[in-house]
mmCIF file of C-alpha atoms in Angstrom:
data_model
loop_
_atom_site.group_PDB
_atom_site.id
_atom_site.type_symbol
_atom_site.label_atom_id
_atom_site.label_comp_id
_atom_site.label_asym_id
_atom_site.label_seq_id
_atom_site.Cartn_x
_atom_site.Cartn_y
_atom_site.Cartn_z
ATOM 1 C CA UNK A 1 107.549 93.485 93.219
ATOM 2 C CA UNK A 2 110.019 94.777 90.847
ATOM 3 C CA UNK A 3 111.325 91.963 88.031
ATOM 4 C CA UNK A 4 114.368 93.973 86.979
ATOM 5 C CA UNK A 5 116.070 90.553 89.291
ATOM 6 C CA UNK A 6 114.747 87.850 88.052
ATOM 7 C CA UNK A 7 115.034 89.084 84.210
ATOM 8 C CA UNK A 8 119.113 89.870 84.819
ATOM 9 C CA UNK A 9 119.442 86.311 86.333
ATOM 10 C CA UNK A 10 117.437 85.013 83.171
ATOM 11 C CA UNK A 11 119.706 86.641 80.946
ATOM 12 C CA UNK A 12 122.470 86.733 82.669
ATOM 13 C CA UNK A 13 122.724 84.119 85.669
ATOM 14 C CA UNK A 14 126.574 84.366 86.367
ATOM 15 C CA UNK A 15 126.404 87.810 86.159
ATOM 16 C CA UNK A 16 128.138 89.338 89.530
ATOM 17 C CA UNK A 17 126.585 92.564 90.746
ATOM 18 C CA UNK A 18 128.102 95.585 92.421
ATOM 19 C CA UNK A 19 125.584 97.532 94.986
ATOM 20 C CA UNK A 20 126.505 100.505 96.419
ATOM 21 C CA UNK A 21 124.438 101.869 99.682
ATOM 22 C CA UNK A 22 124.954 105.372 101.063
ATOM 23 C CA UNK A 23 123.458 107.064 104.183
ATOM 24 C CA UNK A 24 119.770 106.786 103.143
ATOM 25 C CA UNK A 25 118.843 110.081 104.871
ATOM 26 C CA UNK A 26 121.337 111.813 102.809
ATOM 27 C CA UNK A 27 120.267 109.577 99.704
ATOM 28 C CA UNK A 28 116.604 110.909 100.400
ATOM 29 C CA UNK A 29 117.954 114.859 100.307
ATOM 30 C CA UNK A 30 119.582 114.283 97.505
ATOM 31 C CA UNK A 31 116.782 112.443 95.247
ATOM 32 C CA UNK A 32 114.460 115.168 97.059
ATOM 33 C CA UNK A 33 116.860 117.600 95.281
ATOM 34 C CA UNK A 34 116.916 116.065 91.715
ATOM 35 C CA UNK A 35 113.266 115.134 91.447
ATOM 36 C CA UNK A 36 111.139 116.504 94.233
ATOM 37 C CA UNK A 37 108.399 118.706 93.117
ATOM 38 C CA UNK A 38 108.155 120.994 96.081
ATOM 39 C CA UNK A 39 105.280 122.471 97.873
ATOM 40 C CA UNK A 40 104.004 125.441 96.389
ATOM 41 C CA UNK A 41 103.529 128.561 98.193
ATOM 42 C CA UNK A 42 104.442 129.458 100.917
ATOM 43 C CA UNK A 43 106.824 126.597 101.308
ATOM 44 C CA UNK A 44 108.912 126.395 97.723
ATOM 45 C CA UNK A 45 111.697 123.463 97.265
ATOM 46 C CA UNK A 46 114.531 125.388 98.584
ATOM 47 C CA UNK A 47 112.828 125.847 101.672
ATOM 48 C CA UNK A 48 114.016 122.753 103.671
ATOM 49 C CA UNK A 49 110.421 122.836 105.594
ATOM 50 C CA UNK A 50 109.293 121.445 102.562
ATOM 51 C CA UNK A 51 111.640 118.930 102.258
ATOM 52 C CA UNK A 52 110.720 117.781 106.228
ATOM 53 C CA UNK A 53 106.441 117.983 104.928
ATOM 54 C CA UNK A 54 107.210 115.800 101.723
ATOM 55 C CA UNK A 55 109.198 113.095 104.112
ATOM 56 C CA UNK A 56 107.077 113.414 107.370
ATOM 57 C CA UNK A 57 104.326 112.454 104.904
ATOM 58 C CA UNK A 58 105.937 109.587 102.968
ATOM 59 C CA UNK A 59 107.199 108.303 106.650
ATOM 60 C CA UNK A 60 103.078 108.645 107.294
ATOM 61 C CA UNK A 61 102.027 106.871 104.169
ATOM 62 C CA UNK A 62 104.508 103.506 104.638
ATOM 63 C CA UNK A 63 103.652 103.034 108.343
ATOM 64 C CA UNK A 64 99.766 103.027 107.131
ATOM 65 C CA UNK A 65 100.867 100.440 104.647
ATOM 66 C CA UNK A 66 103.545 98.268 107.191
ATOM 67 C CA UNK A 67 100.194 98.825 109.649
ATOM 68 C CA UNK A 68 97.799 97.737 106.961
ATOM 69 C CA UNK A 69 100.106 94.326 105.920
ATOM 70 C CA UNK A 70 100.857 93.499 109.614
ATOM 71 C CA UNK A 71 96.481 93.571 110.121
ATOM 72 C CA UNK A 72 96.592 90.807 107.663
ATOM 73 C CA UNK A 73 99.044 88.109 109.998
ATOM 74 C CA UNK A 74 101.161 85.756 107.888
ATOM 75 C CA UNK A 75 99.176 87.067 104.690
ATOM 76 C CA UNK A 76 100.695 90.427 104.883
ATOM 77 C CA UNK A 77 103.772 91.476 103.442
ATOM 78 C CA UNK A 78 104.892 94.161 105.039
ATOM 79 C CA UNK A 79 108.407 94.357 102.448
ATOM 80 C CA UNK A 80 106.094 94.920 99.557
ATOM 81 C CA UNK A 81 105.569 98.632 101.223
ATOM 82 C CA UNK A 82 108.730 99.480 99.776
ATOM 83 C CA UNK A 83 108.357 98.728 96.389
ATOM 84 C CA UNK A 84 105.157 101.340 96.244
ATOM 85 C CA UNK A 85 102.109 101.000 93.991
ATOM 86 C CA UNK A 86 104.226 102.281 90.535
ATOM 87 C CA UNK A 87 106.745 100.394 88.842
ATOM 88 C CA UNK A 88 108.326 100.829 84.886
ATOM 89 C CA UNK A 89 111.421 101.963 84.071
ATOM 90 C CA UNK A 90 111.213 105.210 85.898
ATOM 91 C CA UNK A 91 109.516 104.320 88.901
ATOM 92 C CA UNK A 92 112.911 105.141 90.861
ATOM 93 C CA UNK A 93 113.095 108.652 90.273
ATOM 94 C CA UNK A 94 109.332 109.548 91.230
ATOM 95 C CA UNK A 95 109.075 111.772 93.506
ATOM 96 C CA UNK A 96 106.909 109.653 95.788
ATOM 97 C CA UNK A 97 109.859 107.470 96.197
ATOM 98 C CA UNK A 98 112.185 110.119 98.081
ATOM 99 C CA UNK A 99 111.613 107.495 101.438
ATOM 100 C CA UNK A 100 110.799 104.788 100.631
ATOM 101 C CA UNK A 101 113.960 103.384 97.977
ATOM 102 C CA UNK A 102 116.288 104.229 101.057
ATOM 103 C CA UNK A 103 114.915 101.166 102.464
ATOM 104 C CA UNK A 104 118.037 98.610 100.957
ATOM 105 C CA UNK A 105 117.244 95.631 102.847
ATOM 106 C CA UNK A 106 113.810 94.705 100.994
ATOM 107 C CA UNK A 107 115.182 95.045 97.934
ATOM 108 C CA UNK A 108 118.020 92.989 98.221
ATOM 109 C CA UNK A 109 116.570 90.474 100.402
ATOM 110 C CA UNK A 110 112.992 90.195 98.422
ATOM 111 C CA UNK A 111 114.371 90.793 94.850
ATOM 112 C CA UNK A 112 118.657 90.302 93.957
ATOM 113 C CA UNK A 113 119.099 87.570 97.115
ATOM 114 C CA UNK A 114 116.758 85.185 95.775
ATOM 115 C CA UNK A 115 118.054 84.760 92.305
ATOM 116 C CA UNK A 116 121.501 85.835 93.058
ATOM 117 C CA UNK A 117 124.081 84.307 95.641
ATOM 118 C CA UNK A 118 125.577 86.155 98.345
ATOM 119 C CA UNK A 119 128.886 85.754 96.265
ATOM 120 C CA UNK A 120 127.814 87.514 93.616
ATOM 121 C CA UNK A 121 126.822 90.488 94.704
ATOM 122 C CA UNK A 122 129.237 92.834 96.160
ATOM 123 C CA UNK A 123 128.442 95.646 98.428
ATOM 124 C CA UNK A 124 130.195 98.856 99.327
ATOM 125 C CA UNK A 125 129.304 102.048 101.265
ATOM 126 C CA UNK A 126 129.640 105.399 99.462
ATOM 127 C CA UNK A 127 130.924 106.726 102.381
ATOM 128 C CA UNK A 128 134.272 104.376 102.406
ATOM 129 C CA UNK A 129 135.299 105.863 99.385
ATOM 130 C CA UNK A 130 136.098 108.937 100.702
ATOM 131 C CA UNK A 131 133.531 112.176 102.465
ATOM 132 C CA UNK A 132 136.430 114.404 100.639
ATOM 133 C CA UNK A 133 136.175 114.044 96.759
ATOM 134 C CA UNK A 134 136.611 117.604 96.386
ATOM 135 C CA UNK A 135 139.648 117.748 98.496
ATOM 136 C CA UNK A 136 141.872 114.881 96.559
ATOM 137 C CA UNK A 137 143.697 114.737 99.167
ATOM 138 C CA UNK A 138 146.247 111.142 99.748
ATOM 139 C CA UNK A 139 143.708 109.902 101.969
ATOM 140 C CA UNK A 140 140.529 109.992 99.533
ATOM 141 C CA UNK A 141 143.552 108.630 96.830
ATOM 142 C CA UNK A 142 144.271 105.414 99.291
ATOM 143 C CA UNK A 143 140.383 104.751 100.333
ATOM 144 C CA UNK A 144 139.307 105.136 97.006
ATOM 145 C CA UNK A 145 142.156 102.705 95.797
ATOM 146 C CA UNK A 146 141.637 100.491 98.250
ATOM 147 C CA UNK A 147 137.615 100.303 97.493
ATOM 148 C CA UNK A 148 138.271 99.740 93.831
ATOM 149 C CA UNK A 149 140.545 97.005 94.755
ATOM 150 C CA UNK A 150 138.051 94.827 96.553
ATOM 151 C CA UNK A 151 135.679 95.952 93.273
ATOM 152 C CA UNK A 152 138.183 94.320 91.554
ATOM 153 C CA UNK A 153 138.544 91.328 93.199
ATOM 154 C CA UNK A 154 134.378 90.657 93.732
ATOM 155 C CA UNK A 155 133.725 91.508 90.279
ATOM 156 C CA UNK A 156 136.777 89.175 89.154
ATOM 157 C CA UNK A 157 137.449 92.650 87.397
ATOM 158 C CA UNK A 158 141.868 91.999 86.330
ATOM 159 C CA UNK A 159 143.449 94.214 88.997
ATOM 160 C CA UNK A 160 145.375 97.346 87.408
ATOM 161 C CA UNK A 161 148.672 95.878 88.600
ATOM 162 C CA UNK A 162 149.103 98.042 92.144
ATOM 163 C CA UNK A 163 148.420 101.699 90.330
ATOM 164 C CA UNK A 164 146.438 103.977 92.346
ATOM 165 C CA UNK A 165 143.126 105.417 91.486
ATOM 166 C CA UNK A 166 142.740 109.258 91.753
ATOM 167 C CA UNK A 167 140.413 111.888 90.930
ATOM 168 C CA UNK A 168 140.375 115.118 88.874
ATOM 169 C CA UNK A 169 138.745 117.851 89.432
ATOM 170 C CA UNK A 170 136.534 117.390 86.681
ATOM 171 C CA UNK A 171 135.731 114.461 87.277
ATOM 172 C CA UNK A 172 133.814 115.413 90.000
ATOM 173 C CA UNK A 173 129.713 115.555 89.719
ATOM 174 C CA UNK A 174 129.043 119.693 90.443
ATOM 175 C CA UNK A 175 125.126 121.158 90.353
ATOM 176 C CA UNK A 176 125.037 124.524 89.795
ATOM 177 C CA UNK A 177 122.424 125.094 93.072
ATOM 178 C CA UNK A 178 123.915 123.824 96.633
ATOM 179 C CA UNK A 179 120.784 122.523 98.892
ATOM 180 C CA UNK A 180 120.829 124.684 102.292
ATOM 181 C CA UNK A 181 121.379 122.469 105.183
ATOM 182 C CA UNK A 182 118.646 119.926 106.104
ATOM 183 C CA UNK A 183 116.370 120.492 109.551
ATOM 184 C CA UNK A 184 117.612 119.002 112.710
ATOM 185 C CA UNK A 185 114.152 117.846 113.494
ATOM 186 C CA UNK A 186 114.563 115.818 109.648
ATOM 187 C CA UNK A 187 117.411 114.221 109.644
ATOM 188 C CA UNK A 188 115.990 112.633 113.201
ATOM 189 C CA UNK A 189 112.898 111.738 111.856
ATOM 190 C CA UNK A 190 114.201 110.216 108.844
ATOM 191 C CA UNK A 191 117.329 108.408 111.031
ATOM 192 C CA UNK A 192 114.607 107.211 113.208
ATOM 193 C CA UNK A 193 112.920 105.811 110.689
ATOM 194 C CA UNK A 194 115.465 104.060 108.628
ATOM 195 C CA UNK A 195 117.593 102.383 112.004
ATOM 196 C CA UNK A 196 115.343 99.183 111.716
ATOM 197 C CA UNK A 197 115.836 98.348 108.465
ATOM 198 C CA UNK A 198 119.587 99.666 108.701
ATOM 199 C CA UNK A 199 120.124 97.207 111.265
ATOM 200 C CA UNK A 200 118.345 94.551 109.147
ATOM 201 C CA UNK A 201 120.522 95.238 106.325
ATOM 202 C CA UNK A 202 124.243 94.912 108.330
ATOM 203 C CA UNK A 203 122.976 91.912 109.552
ATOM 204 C CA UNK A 204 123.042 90.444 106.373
ATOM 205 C CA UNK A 205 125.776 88.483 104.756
ATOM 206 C CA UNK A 206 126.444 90.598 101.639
ATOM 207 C CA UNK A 207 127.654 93.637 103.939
ATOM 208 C CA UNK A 208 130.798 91.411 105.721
ATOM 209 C CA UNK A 209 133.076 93.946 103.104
ATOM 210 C CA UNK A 210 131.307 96.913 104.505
ATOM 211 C CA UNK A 211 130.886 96.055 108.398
ATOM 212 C CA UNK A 212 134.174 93.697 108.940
ATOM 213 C CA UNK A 213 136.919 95.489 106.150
ATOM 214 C CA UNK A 214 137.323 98.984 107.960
ATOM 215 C CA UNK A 215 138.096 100.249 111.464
ATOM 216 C CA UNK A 216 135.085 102.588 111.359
ATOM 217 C CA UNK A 217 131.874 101.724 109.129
ATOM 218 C CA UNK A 218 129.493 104.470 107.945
ATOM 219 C CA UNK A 219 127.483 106.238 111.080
ATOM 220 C CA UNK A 220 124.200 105.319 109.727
ATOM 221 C CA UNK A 221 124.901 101.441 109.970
ATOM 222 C CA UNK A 222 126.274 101.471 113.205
ATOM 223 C CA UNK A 223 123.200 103.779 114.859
#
């Protein structure tokens, strides 16, 4: 298990933590994307097939391990699956880890949550800041306000006095490549696989912000 949690609250126990959670499909594509090493020929990284083998094989992998933990009754520890058998200081950006670090509820529940209080760590969905950065439209200006506001208040951050965040265009995060569109038949397999530990993770108490603030939360934690 990782001890990035237990060294923060060693150094810094009142610190107050900001987490932010996106679709974790979408979070897989895109760390797929910046440090997937593709398949080779016939199937090279801009072919989404290869994205679909690399994940269907991950998705393979942690089910032998969940299998393998659940063998061993109230021995096994099915969570630690998510951590992997790597750690250091760039064990998140291996590409083994495309799957497996979209599973959020381990690592808040096994790691932050038990040397941190629910109060101090404040959780927001990338998604309720806006799906149209590029547009900077008044909507994306008044959900992105209203996100930093509650930022503000969790983080005991002093409010800017009522001024209104917004967003130039260069401020805006552009790759020079777009990724084609991912498979149908991924996005269900992946979906499929995350909607336990999605639902796991809004029943916890650190997403009331995400879950109870807004009309509509994200998709992915309501599937």
């Amino acid at each position: 298990v990782d001890v990035t949690a237990s060294n923060v609250a060693l150094l810094i126990p009142t610190a107050r933590l900001l987490v932010v959670v996106r679709d974790p499909t979408d979070r897989a594509y895109s760390h797929y994307w910046h440090f997937g090493e593709g398949c080779g020929v016939p199937l090279p990284k801009l072919d989404p097939a290869c994205f679909h083998k690399t994940v269907a094989a991950q998705i393979r992998d942690l089910r032998r391990c969940e299998a393998a933990a659940r063998s061993k009754g109230i021995l096994g520890d099915v969570d630690s699956c998510a951590w992997g058998t790597r750690s250091g200081p760039n064990a998140w950006k291996l590409s083994s880890r495309v799957v497996s670090l979209g599973l959020y509820a381990p690592f808040l529940e096994r790691s932050w949550l038990r040397h941190f209080s629910t109060e101090s760590i404040c959780v927001v969905a990338l998604e309720q800041f806006g799906n149209d950065l590029d547009g900077l439209s008044a909507g994306t200006s008044q959900r992105l306000t209203r996100e930093m506001a509650f930022v503000e208040r969790c983080l005991g951050i002093i409010p800017k006095g009522g001024a209104a965040y917004s967003i130039s265009p260069g401020d805006t995060n552009r790759r020079g490549t777009l990724a084609p569109k991912m498979l149908d038949v991924t996005r269900f397999l992946l979906d499929s696989f995350y909607a336990p530990y999605n639902a796991r993770l809004r029943s916890m108490a650190v997403m009331s912000h995400v879950i109870h603030t807004h009309t509509t939360p994200p998709r992915w934690l309501l599937v």
